[in-house]
Amino acid sequence: MTAEPGTTARANSLIARAEGLFPGGVNSPVRAFRAVARPPLLLERGDGPYVWDSEGNRYIDYIGGWGPAILGHAEPGVVAAVAGAGRNGFALGATHPLEIELGEAIRRAMPSLDRLRFTSSGTEAVMSALRLARAATGRDVIVKFAGGYHGHSDGLLVEAGSGVATQAIAGSAGIPDSIAAQTLVLPYNDPPAVTRAFTDHPGQIAAVIVEPVAANMGVVAPAPGFLEHLRETTRVAGALLIFDEVITGFRLGLGGAQERFGVAPDLTTLGKIIGGGMPIGAYGGRADLMNLVAPAGPVYQAGTLSGHPLSMAAGIATLAALSPERYRGLEANAASLAEGLLAAASRANREVSVSRVGSLVTVFFLPTPPTDYAAAQRSDRDAYARFFGAMLDLGVLLPPSQFEAWFVSMAHGPVEIEATIAAAARAFEA
Ligand code: KE4
């Protein structure tokens, strides 16, 4: 990519100023590009499947705002909806009709959310759902899975303890051991480990939270029967099943993973797509559970900007543009991409595997797609970093980490898919 003259100096000064302002120069760690050993990009424009950096270089984009941009960037209908809402003011401080419109649109698509509450981020949605689960069951212990990411609330920034189904240990500085000890971390796709956790902790587990399709260890599909096992085991034990659909919600279809896999959780957390790229989160589920949330019940949760009218407007416009036929086209393109990447790698005798669920794709530098985090961690991260750099230089922006999903959008057409495969063929050769 050749930057326009003088723009590199501007980019370098912007990065220097950011580094003198924000920890690591970023407002979210993954944006520092440390996992791929490249200086961070500054992106300042997106349009459809493309983004432009501060030097004016254009890239075919597979970060997609980390999932929200399923329609592509700056989709005109979404932009107009936000602009229109903005002319009526921003946060007015009382319920806005747009909140009702988006809430009903979500419930129509995901009927298990009989009641829901909007927040301003996925992290807040997950924090709230866990507080609700603990209140509803009177129990303290939460089960999560290694490699699952559910936002940065204390109880979920933990790693597996010494043995399976033993108390977790803090995964970040600043998390008290007493908090980490309330979480169990199990291997994904391991039904016996789930059974053992409940056997070892009778009457103590409030909820199991799971990414129904894992996307934060790279894309890892649920093994057949895994989600059903979680559903049955939690039901029998009187614990709640929480699907964290912040990524999969409206990504895998209008009904998300719970529709695709036919398993209905007690609570669901959402984010990303439902806000069309504006700040948002949501949690919802059975009315008898959600009616425990203030002011209807004793579980307090609040937010100044919850249900923000501009986020609502963006979400309404985004969901209105999603249709079964557009999902079919999206999945067809994602399938072509996955097949093309695999073919390019094998032609170059590179040992990679491609994991895909719907429009979520990950190229693993492993001979076979991983089924859990321990396997994913065996991927050759240096090879991924070199691949990332080669693709970037060829005008394709991948997620700057082996453990993220590529997000294909409905704006990625055959031209972009073929260009990506051609770039990968050269990158695998390099
Ligand atoms: P936010 O608080 O970032 O809105 O959502 C947290 C969250 C919850 N659940 C799942 C399954 C998620 O993937 C996320 C956030 N996803 C990451 C990308 N894998 C956000 C990117 C970032 O942290 O900058």
GROMACS .gro file of C-alpha atoms and ligand atoms in nm:
model
  454
    1MET     CA    1   0.000   0.000   0.000
    2THR     CA    2   0.149   0.339  -0.085
    3ALA     CA    3   0.052   0.620   0.148
    4GLU     CA    4  -0.014   0.963   0.001
    5PRO     CA    5   0.281   1.199   0.062
    6GLY     CA    6   0.280   1.371   0.399
    7THR     CA    7   0.010   1.147   0.539
    8THR     CA    8   0.261   0.917   0.709
    9ALA     CA    9   0.389   1.210   0.913
   10ARG     CA   10   0.030   1.288   1.013
   11ALA     CA   11  -0.034   0.925   1.110
   12ASN     CA   12   0.284   0.908   1.315
   13SER     CA   13   0.201   1.228   1.500
   14LEU     CA   14  -0.153   1.106   1.570
   15ILE     CA   15  -0.018   0.777   1.708
   16ALA     CA   16   0.237   0.963   1.922
   17ARG     CA   17  -0.037   1.188   2.061
   18ALA     CA   18  -0.260   0.885   2.131
   19GLU     CA   19   0.024   0.711   2.312
   20GLY     CA   20   0.065   1.019   2.529
   21LEU     CA   21  -0.305   1.014   2.612
   22PHE     CA   22  -0.447   0.659   2.636
   23PRO     CA   23  -0.297   0.346   2.798
   24GLY     CA   24  -0.108   0.175   2.514
   25GLY     CA   25  -0.233   0.454   2.287
   26VAL     CA   26  -0.575   0.289   2.252
   27ASN     CA   27  -0.922   0.278   2.404
   28SER     CA   28  -0.944  -0.098   2.374
   29PRO     CA   29  -0.640  -0.329   2.389
   30VAL     CA   30  -0.690  -0.526   2.068
   31ARG     CA   31  -0.660  -0.202   1.867
   32ALA     CA   32  -0.291  -0.175   1.961
   33PHE     CA   33  -0.210  -0.454   1.712
   34ARG     CA   34   0.040  -0.599   1.962
   35ALA     CA   35  -0.058  -0.958   1.879
   36VAL     CA   36   0.050  -0.905   1.519
   37ALA     CA   37   0.363  -0.698   1.588
   38ARG     CA   38   0.258  -0.414   1.358
   39PRO     CA   39   0.212  -0.046   1.437
   40PRO     CA   40  -0.157   0.018   1.498
   41LEU     CA   41  -0.365   0.153   1.214
   42LEU     CA   42  -0.570   0.466   1.263
   43LEU     CA   43  -0.893   0.416   1.074
   44GLU     CA   44  -1.098   0.722   0.996
   45ARG     CA   45  -1.349   0.619   0.732
   46GLY     CA   46  -1.555   0.315   0.641
   47ASP     CA   47  -1.785   0.263   0.345
   48GLY     CA   48  -1.947  -0.071   0.265
   49PRO     CA   49  -1.680  -0.345   0.285
   50TYR     CA   50  -1.393  -0.093   0.289
   51VAL     CA   51  -1.209   0.114   0.547
   52TRP     CA   52  -0.946   0.384   0.497
   53ASP     CA   53  -0.656   0.452   0.731
   54SER     CA   54  -0.525   0.798   0.821
   55GLU     CA   55  -0.276   0.775   0.535
   56GLY     CA   56  -0.554   0.727   0.284
   57ASN     CA   57  -0.486   0.357   0.223
   58ARG     CA   58  -0.797   0.152   0.146
   59TYR     CA   59  -0.851  -0.199   0.282
   60ILE     CA   60  -1.111  -0.469   0.236
   61ASP     CA   61  -1.228  -0.487   0.596
   62TYR     CA   62  -1.289  -0.803   0.802
   63ILE     CA   63  -1.290  -0.635   1.145
   64GLY     CA   64  -1.633  -0.485   1.076
   65GLY     CA   65  -1.624  -0.280   1.393
   66TRP     CA   66  -1.584  -0.618   1.574
   67GLY     CA   67  -1.918  -0.740   1.449
   68PRO     CA   68  -2.176  -0.456   1.432
   69ALA     CA   69  -2.118  -0.370   1.065
   70ILE     CA   70  -2.311  -0.664   0.919
   71LEU     CA   71  -2.458  -0.431   0.653
   72GLY     CA   72  -2.118  -0.281   0.578
   73HIS     CA   73  -1.992   0.056   0.699
   74ALA     CA   74  -2.190   0.383   0.664
   75GLU     CA   75  -2.495   0.204   0.525
   76PRO     CA   76  -2.705   0.496   0.396
   77GLY     CA   77  -3.029   0.389   0.565
   78VAL     CA   78  -2.859   0.356   0.903
   79VAL     CA   79  -2.675   0.686   0.864
   80ALA     CA   80  -2.999   0.864   0.773
   81ALA     CA   81  -3.182   0.706   1.068
   82VAL     CA   82  -2.917   0.826   1.315
   83ALA     CA   83  -2.905   1.174   1.160
   84GLY     CA   84  -3.282   1.198   1.171
   85ALA     CA   85  -3.302   1.088   1.532
   86GLY     CA   86  -3.023   1.328   1.625
   87ARG     CA   87  -3.220   1.627   1.504
   88ASN     CA   88  -3.469   1.552   1.784
   89GLY     CA   89  -3.203   1.566   2.053
   90PHE     CA   90  -2.993   1.295   2.209
   91ALA     CA   91  -3.038   1.149   2.559
   92LEU     CA   92  -3.364   1.302   2.684
   93GLY     CA   93  -3.368   1.110   3.013
   94ALA     CA   94  -3.702   0.930   2.990
   95THR     CA   95  -3.825   0.636   2.785
   96HIS     CA   96  -3.820   0.717   2.412
   97PRO     CA   97  -4.062   0.547   2.166
   98LEU     CA   98  -3.760   0.424   1.969
   99GLU     CA   99  -3.664   0.203   2.267
  100ILE     CA  100  -4.000   0.028   2.241
  101GLU     CA  101  -3.964  -0.013   1.864
  102LEU     CA  102  -3.621  -0.176   1.886
  103GLY     CA  103  -3.719  -0.392   2.184
  104GLU     CA  104  -4.020  -0.529   1.998
  105ALA     CA  105  -3.811  -0.590   1.683
  106ILE     CA  106  -3.563  -0.792   1.890
  107ARG     CA  107  -3.839  -0.993   2.061
  108ARG     CA  108  -4.005  -1.071   1.726
  109ALA     CA  109  -3.676  -1.220   1.607
  110MET     CA  110  -3.574  -1.383   1.936
  111PRO     CA  111  -3.895  -1.477   2.121
  112SER     CA  112  -3.704  -1.620   2.421
  113LEU     CA  113  -3.646  -1.256   2.519
  114ASP     CA  114  -3.996  -1.209   2.658
  115ARG     CA  115  -3.864  -0.911   2.853
  116LEU     CA  116  -3.537  -0.725   2.801
  117ARG     CA  117  -3.333  -0.430   2.920
  118PHE     CA  118  -3.096  -0.214   2.713
  119THR     CA  119  -2.749  -0.119   2.835
  120SER     CA  120  -2.463   0.069   2.669
  121SER     CA  121  -2.225  -0.223   2.619
  122GLY     CA  122  -2.210  -0.600   2.607
  123THR     CA  123  -2.005  -0.601   2.927
  124GLU     CA  124  -2.284  -0.425   3.113
  125ALA     CA  125  -2.540  -0.664   2.969
  126VAL     CA  126  -2.343  -0.967   3.088
  127MET     CA  127  -2.272  -0.818   3.433
  128SER     CA  128  -2.644  -0.755   3.476
  129ALA     CA  129  -2.749  -1.099   3.356
  130LEU     CA  130  -2.513  -1.263   3.607
  131ARG     CA  131  -2.641  -1.046   3.893
  132LEU     CA  132  -2.994  -1.142   3.796
  133ALA     CA  133  -2.905  -1.513   3.779
  134ARG     CA  134  -2.752  -1.500   4.129
  135ALA     CA  135  -3.060  -1.323   4.264
  136ALA     CA  136  -3.303  -1.560   4.093
  137THR     CA  137  -3.131  -1.875   4.220
  138GLY     CA  138  -2.984  -1.755   4.550
  139ARG     CA  139  -2.658  -1.914   4.440
  140ASP     CA  140  -2.314  -1.758   4.387
  141VAL     CA  141  -2.108  -1.974   4.148
  142ILE     CA  142  -2.089  -1.895   3.775
  143VAL     CA  143  -1.958  -2.138   3.513
  144LYS     CA  144  -1.782  -2.011   3.199
  145PHE     CA  145  -1.561  -2.177   2.939
  146ALA     CA  146  -1.191  -2.130   2.869
  147GLY     CA  147  -1.148  -1.907   2.565
  148GLY     CA  148  -1.492  -1.755   2.615
  149TYR     CA  149  -1.496  -1.376   2.641
  150HIS     CA  150  -1.794  -1.202   2.792
  151GLY     CA  151  -1.670  -0.848   2.848
  152HIS     CA  152  -1.442  -0.719   3.121
  153SER     CA  153  -1.647  -0.754   3.441
  154ASP     CA  154  -1.443  -0.883   3.735
  155GLY     CA  155  -1.596  -1.227   3.773
  156LEU     CA  156  -1.535  -1.313   3.408
  157LEU     CA  157  -1.173  -1.195   3.376
  158VAL     CA  158  -1.057  -1.526   3.520
  159GLU     CA  159  -0.865  -1.831   3.401
  160ALA     CA  160  -0.908  -2.197   3.473
  161GLY     CA  161  -0.794  -2.307   3.816
  162SER     CA  162  -0.544  -2.583   3.872
  163GLY     CA  163  -0.782  -2.863   3.783
  164VAL     CA  164  -1.105  -2.887   3.590
  165ALA     CA  165  -1.403  -2.758   3.791
  166THR     CA  166  -1.181  -2.604   4.052
  167GLN     CA  167  -1.206  -2.238   4.149
  168ALA     CA  168  -1.077  -1.997   3.888
  169ILE     CA  169  -0.782  -1.765   3.933
  170ALA     CA  170  -0.774  -1.399   3.837
  171GLY     CA  171  -0.702  -1.338   3.468
  172SER     CA  172  -0.630  -0.970   3.522
  173ALA     CA  173  -0.458  -0.762   3.784
  174GLY     CA  174  -0.704  -0.605   4.025
  175ILE     CA  175  -0.942  -0.900   4.053
  176PRO     CA  176  -0.966  -1.021   4.416
  177ASP     CA  177  -0.919  -1.395   4.462
  178SER     CA  178  -1.252  -1.395   4.644
  179ILE     CA  179  -1.423  -1.280   4.325
  180ALA     CA  180  -1.235  -1.522   4.097
  181ALA     CA  181  -1.320  -1.806   4.333
  182GLN     CA  182  -1.689  -1.766   4.251
  183THR     CA  183  -1.626  -1.869   3.888
  184LEU     CA  184  -1.552  -2.212   3.746
  185VAL     CA  185  -1.377  -2.230   3.409
  186LEU     CA  186  -1.438  -2.546   3.204
  187PRO     CA  187  -1.315  -2.664   2.864
  188TYR     CA  188  -1.552  -2.575   2.577
  189ASN     CA  189  -1.721  -2.869   2.405
  190ASP     CA  190  -1.662  -3.095   2.709
  191PRO     CA  191  -1.997  -3.227   2.837
  192PRO     CA  192  -1.843  -3.457   3.104
  193ALA     CA  193  -1.662  -3.157   3.255
  194VAL     CA  194  -1.994  -2.977   3.282
  195THR     CA  195  -2.157  -3.276   3.449
  196ARG     CA  196  -1.865  -3.306   3.692
  197ALA     CA  197  -1.881  -2.935   3.782
  198PHE     CA  198  -2.244  -2.972   3.887
  199THR     CA  199  -2.170  -3.295   4.074
  200ASP     CA  200  -1.882  -3.128   4.261
  201HIS     CA  201  -2.083  -2.813   4.341
  202PRO     CA  202  -2.436  -2.931   4.427
  203GLY     CA  203  -2.683  -2.647   4.473
  204GLN     CA  204  -2.409  -2.381   4.428
  205ILE     CA  205  -2.413  -2.295   4.058
  206ALA     CA  206  -2.632  -1.997   3.963
  207ALA     CA  207  -2.567  -2.003   3.589
  208VAL     CA  208  -2.363  -2.128   3.300
  209ILE     CA  209  -2.267  -1.855   3.051
  210VAL     CA  210  -2.153  -1.965   2.707
  211GLU     CA  211  -2.084  -1.824   2.363
  212PRO     CA  212  -2.312  -2.063   2.173
  213VAL     CA  213  -2.063  -2.033   1.888
  214ALA     CA  214  -1.727  -1.939   2.034
  215ALA     CA  215  -1.570  -1.646   1.849
  216ASN     CA  216  -1.318  -1.512   2.099
  217MET     CA  217  -1.075  -1.800   2.066
  218GLY     CA  218  -1.116  -1.776   1.694
  219VAL     CA  219  -1.436  -1.937   1.562
  220VAL     CA  220  -1.509  -2.271   1.734
  221ALA     CA  221  -1.844  -2.436   1.665
  222PRO     CA  222  -2.036  -2.612   1.942
  223ALA     CA  223  -1.990  -2.989   1.908
  224PRO     CA  224  -2.316  -3.172   1.833
  225GLY     CA  225  -2.504  -3.212   2.159
  226PHE     CA  226  -2.291  -2.969   2.360
  227LEU     CA  227  -2.550  -2.690   2.382
  228GLU     CA  228  -2.829  -2.943   2.444
  229HIS     CA  229  -2.620  -3.090   2.729
  230LEU     CA  230  -2.584  -2.744   2.884
  231ARG     CA  231  -2.958  -2.689   2.852
  232GLU     CA  232  -3.049  -3.020   3.017
  233THR     CA  233  -2.781  -3.011   3.288
  234THR     CA  234  -2.871  -2.658   3.400
  235ARG     CA  235  -3.243  -2.734   3.392
  236VAL     CA  236  -3.204  -3.042   3.611
  237ALA     CA  237  -2.973  -2.858   3.853
  238GLY     CA  238  -3.198  -2.551   3.883
  239ALA     CA  239  -2.928  -2.327   3.734
  240LEU     CA  240  -2.981  -2.076   3.454
  241LEU     CA  241  -2.840  -2.111   3.102
  242ILE     CA  242  -2.718  -1.779   2.962
  243PHE     CA  243  -2.633  -1.752   2.591
  244ASP     CA  244  -2.392  -1.469   2.531
  245GLU     CA  245  -2.507  -1.374   2.181
  246VAL     CA  246  -2.328  -1.039   2.171
  247ILE     CA  247  -2.152  -1.166   1.856
  248THR     CA  248  -2.391  -1.435   1.728
  249GLY     CA  249  -2.713  -1.238   1.781
  250PHE     CA  250  -2.845  -1.128   1.438
  251ARG     CA  251  -2.508  -1.248   1.297
  252LEU     CA  252  -2.607  -1.614   1.246
  253GLY     CA  253  -2.958  -1.523   1.130
  254LEU     CA  254  -3.250  -1.322   1.264
  255GLY     CA  255  -3.290  -1.563   1.556
  256GLY     CA  256  -2.918  -1.590   1.631
  257ALA     CA  257  -2.752  -1.907   1.758
  258GLN     CA  258  -3.052  -2.009   1.969
  259GLU     CA  259  -3.262  -2.038   1.650
  260ARG     CA  260  -2.983  -2.200   1.443
  261PHE     CA  261  -2.912  -2.467   1.705
  262GLY     CA  262  -3.265  -2.496   1.845
  263VAL     CA  263  -3.168  -2.446   2.209
  264ALA     CA  264  -3.349  -2.180   2.413
  265PRO     CA  265  -3.153  -2.029   2.703
  266ASP     CA  266  -3.311  -1.874   3.013
  267LEU     CA  267  -3.131  -1.543   2.951
  268THR     CA  268  -2.956  -1.397   2.647
  269THR     CA  269  -2.709  -1.112   2.622
  270LEU     CA  270  -2.686  -0.906   2.304
  271GLY     CA  271  -2.483  -0.616   2.167
  272LYS     CA  272  -2.300  -0.508   1.851
  273ILE     CA  273  -2.544  -0.564   1.559
  274ILE     CA  274  -2.856  -0.460   1.755
  275GLY     CA  275  -2.702  -0.112   1.780
  276GLY     CA  276  -2.587  -0.100   1.417
  277GLY     CA  277  -2.246   0.017   1.536
  278MET     CA  278  -2.369   0.261   1.799
  279PRO     CA  279  -2.304   0.194   2.171
  280ILE     CA  280  -2.540  -0.076   2.295
  281GLY     CA  281  -2.596  -0.393   2.492
  282ALA     CA  282  -2.907  -0.579   2.604
  283TYR     CA  283  -3.004  -0.870   2.826
  284GLY     CA  284  -3.336  -1.046   2.833
  285GLY     CA  285  -3.525  -1.367   2.877
  286ARG     CA  286  -3.809  -1.520   3.075
  287ALA     CA  287  -4.049  -1.264   3.220
  288ASP     CA  288  -4.043  -1.426   3.563
  289LEU     CA  289  -3.666  -1.366   3.570
  290MET     CA  290  -3.656  -1.019   3.415
  291ASN     CA  291  -3.933  -0.897   3.644
  292LEU     CA  292  -3.681  -0.933   3.928
  293VAL     CA  293  -3.492  -0.633   3.783
  294ALA     CA  294  -3.545  -0.284   3.930
  295PRO     CA  295  -3.778  -0.110   3.954
  296ALA     CA  296  -4.000  -0.418   3.912
  297GLY     CA  297  -3.790  -0.623   4.152
  298PRO     CA  298  -3.490  -0.626   4.387
  299VAL     CA  299  -3.205  -0.656   4.133
  300TYR     CA  300  -3.068  -0.308   4.077
  301GLN     CA  301  -2.927  -0.211   3.737
  302ALA     CA  302  -2.928   0.127   3.565
  303GLY     CA  303  -2.762   0.340   3.297
  304THR     CA  304  -2.768   0.705   3.197
  305LEU     CA  305  -2.746   0.625   2.826
  306SER     CA  306  -2.932   0.292   2.828
  307GLY     CA  307  -3.170   0.283   2.530
  308HIS     CA  308  -3.006   0.592   2.377
  309PRO     CA  309  -3.233   0.711   2.092
  310LEU     CA  310  -2.950   0.725   1.838
  311SER     CA  311  -2.845   0.368   1.920
  312MET     CA  312  -3.207   0.264   1.896
  313ALA     CA  313  -3.244   0.436   1.558
  314ALA     CA  314  -2.931   0.266   1.424
  315GLY     CA  315  -3.045  -0.071   1.556
  316ILE     CA  316  -3.397  -0.039   1.413
  317ALA     CA  317  -3.261   0.056   1.069
  318THR     CA  318  -3.008  -0.229   1.080
  319LEU     CA  319  -3.251  -0.501   1.183
  320ALA     CA  320  -3.504  -0.376   0.925
  321ALA     CA  321  -3.245  -0.434   0.651
  322LEU     CA  322  -3.178  -0.795   0.755
  323SER     CA  323  -3.377  -1.061   0.569
  324PRO     CA  324  -3.347  -1.438   0.516
  325GLU     CA  325  -3.239  -1.387   0.156
  326ARG     CA  326  -2.969  -1.138   0.256
  327TYR     CA  327  -2.842  -1.391   0.515
  328ARG     CA  328  -2.835  -1.659   0.245
  329GLY     CA  329  -2.622  -1.433   0.022
  330LEU     CA  330  -2.397  -1.347   0.315
  331GLU     CA  331  -2.341  -1.712   0.401
  332ALA     CA  332  -2.279  -1.805   0.039
  333ASN     CA  333  -2.007  -1.540   0.017
  334ALA     CA  334  -1.856  -1.648   0.349
  335ALA     CA  335  -1.853  -2.009   0.229
  336SER     CA  336  -1.680  -1.906  -0.095
  337LEU     CA  337  -1.424  -1.713   0.109
  338ALA     CA  338  -1.355  -2.007   0.340
  339GLU     CA  339  -1.320  -2.252   0.050
  340GLY     CA  340  -1.097  -2.012  -0.144
  341LEU     CA  341  -0.870  -1.952   0.155
  342LEU     CA  342  -0.830  -2.324   0.217
  343ALA     CA  343  -0.756  -2.390  -0.152
  344ALA     CA  344  -0.499  -2.107  -0.162
  345ALA     CA  345  -0.327  -2.241   0.150
  346SER     CA  346  -0.308  -2.597   0.022
  347ARG     CA  347  -0.170  -2.476  -0.313
  348ALA     CA  348   0.105  -2.303  -0.114
  349ASN     CA  349   0.153  -2.612   0.104
  350ARG     CA  350   0.070  -2.409   0.410
  351GLU     CA  351  -0.069  -2.600   0.710
  352VAL     CA  352  -0.384  -2.405   0.793
  353SER     CA  353  -0.743  -2.491   0.873
  354VAL     CA  354  -1.046  -2.270   0.827
  355SER     CA  355  -1.328  -2.265   1.081
  356ARG     CA  356  -1.661  -2.113   0.973
  357VAL     CA  357  -2.007  -2.078   1.120
  358GLY     CA  358  -2.232  -1.858   0.908
  359SER     CA  359  -2.040  -1.540   0.827
  360LEU     CA  360  -1.789  -1.589   1.110
  361VAL     CA  361  -1.458  -1.719   0.976
  362THR     CA  362  -1.113  -1.788   1.127
  363VAL     CA  363  -0.797  -1.910   0.954
  364PHE     CA  364  -0.606  -2.114   1.212
  365PHE     CA  365  -0.241  -2.196   1.160
  366LEU     CA  366  -0.317  -2.550   1.272
  367PRO     CA  367  -0.371  -2.867   1.064
  368THR     CA  368  -0.730  -2.909   1.189
  369PRO     CA  369  -0.984  -2.664   1.332
  370PRO     CA  370  -0.963  -2.651   1.713
  371THR     CA  371  -1.258  -2.768   1.922
  372ASP     CA  372  -1.154  -2.585   2.240
  373TYR     CA  373  -0.918  -2.317   2.371
  374ALA     CA  374  -0.631  -2.552   2.455
  375ALA     CA  375  -0.627  -2.665   2.090
  376ALA     CA  376  -0.666  -2.309   1.959
  377GLN     CA  377  -0.367  -2.199   2.166
  378ARG     CA  378  -0.149  -2.445   1.973
  379SER     CA  379  -0.199  -2.233   1.661
  380ASP     CA  380   0.118  -2.078   1.520
  381ARG     CA  381   0.061  -1.718   1.625
  382ASP     CA  382   0.380  -1.597   1.461
  383ALA     CA  383   0.260  -1.739   1.132
  384TYR     CA  384  -0.074  -1.563   1.182
  385ALA     CA  385   0.108  -1.234   1.252
  386ARG     CA  386   0.312  -1.271   0.930
  387PHE     CA  387  -0.004  -1.357   0.738
  388PHE     CA  388  -0.182  -1.054   0.888
  389GLY     CA  389   0.105  -0.825   0.781
  390ALA     CA  390   0.123  -0.967   0.430
  391MET     CA  391  -0.252  -0.931   0.385
  392LEU     CA  392  -0.244  -0.575   0.522
  393ASP     CA  393   0.025  -0.482   0.270
  394LEU     CA  394  -0.197  -0.633  -0.001
  395GLY     CA  395  -0.494  -0.418   0.108
  396VAL     CA  396  -0.689  -0.662   0.324
  397LEU     CA  397  -0.746  -0.582   0.693
  398LEU     CA  398  -0.792  -0.891   0.909
  399PRO     CA  399  -0.861  -0.892   1.285
  400PRO     CA  400  -0.522  -0.822   1.448
  401SER     CA  401  -0.529  -1.145   1.652
  402GLN     CA  402  -0.543  -1.517   1.582
  403PHE     CA  403  -0.816  -1.546   1.846
  404GLU     CA  404  -1.078  -1.327   1.676
  405ALA     CA  405  -1.336  -1.391   1.405
  406TRP     CA  406  -1.327  -1.245   1.059
  407PHE     CA  407  -1.660  -1.065   1.010
  408VAL     CA  408  -1.793  -1.090   0.652
  409SER     CA  409  -2.059  -0.827   0.581
  410MET     CA  410  -2.353  -0.813   0.341
  411ALA     CA  411  -2.155  -0.543   0.157
  412HIS     CA  412  -1.874  -0.789   0.073
  413GLY     CA  413  -1.953  -0.905  -0.282
  414PRO     CA  414  -1.781  -1.152  -0.518
  415VAL     CA  415  -1.529  -0.881  -0.612
  416GLU     CA  416  -1.410  -0.841  -0.254
  417ILE     CA  417  -1.421  -1.215  -0.182
  418GLU     CA  418  -1.214  -1.297  -0.493
  419ALA     CA  419  -0.968  -1.014  -0.418
  420THR     CA  420  -0.926  -1.147  -0.063
  421ILE     CA  421  -0.859  -1.501  -0.188
  422ALA     CA  422  -0.607  -1.370  -0.445
  423ALA     CA  423  -0.430  -1.171  -0.173
  424ALA     CA  424  -0.425  -1.478   0.054
  425ALA     CA  425  -0.270  -1.687  -0.223
  426ARG     CA  426   0.018  -1.438  -0.239
  427ALA     CA  427   0.036  -1.401   0.140
  428PHE     CA  428   0.055  -1.778   0.192
  429GLU     CA  429   0.338  -1.794  -0.065
  430ALA     CA  430   0.530  -1.516   0.112
  431KE4     P1  431  -1.851  -0.491   2.483
  431KE4     O1  432  -1.852  -0.456   2.631
  431KE4     O2  433  -1.713  -0.482   2.423
  431KE4     O3  434  -1.959  -0.417   2.404
  431KE4     O4  435  -1.897  -0.646   2.472
  431KE4     C1  436  -1.825  -0.743   2.542
  431KE4     C2  437  -1.845  -0.878   2.476
  431KE4     C3  438  -1.935  -0.967   2.533
  431KE4     N1  439  -1.957  -1.089   2.480
  431KE4     C4  440  -1.892  -1.129   2.367
  431KE4     C5  441  -1.919  -1.265   2.313
  431KE4     C6  442  -1.799  -1.041   2.303
  431KE4     O5  443  -1.733  -1.083   2.192
  431KE4     C7  444  -1.775  -0.913   2.357
  431KE4     C8  445  -1.677  -0.815   2.296
  431KE4     N2  446  -1.609  -0.861   2.178
  431KE4     C9  447  -1.476  -0.804   2.154
  431KE4    C10  448  -1.419  -0.866   2.026
  431KE4     N3  449  -1.403  -1.006   2.035
  431KE4    C11  450  -1.482  -0.655   2.146
  431KE4    C12  451  -1.356  -0.593   2.088
  431KE4    C13  452  -1.280  -0.517   2.194
  431KE4     O6  453  -1.275  -0.562   2.309
  431KE4     O7  454  -1.227  -0.410   2.157
   0.00000   0.00000   0.00000
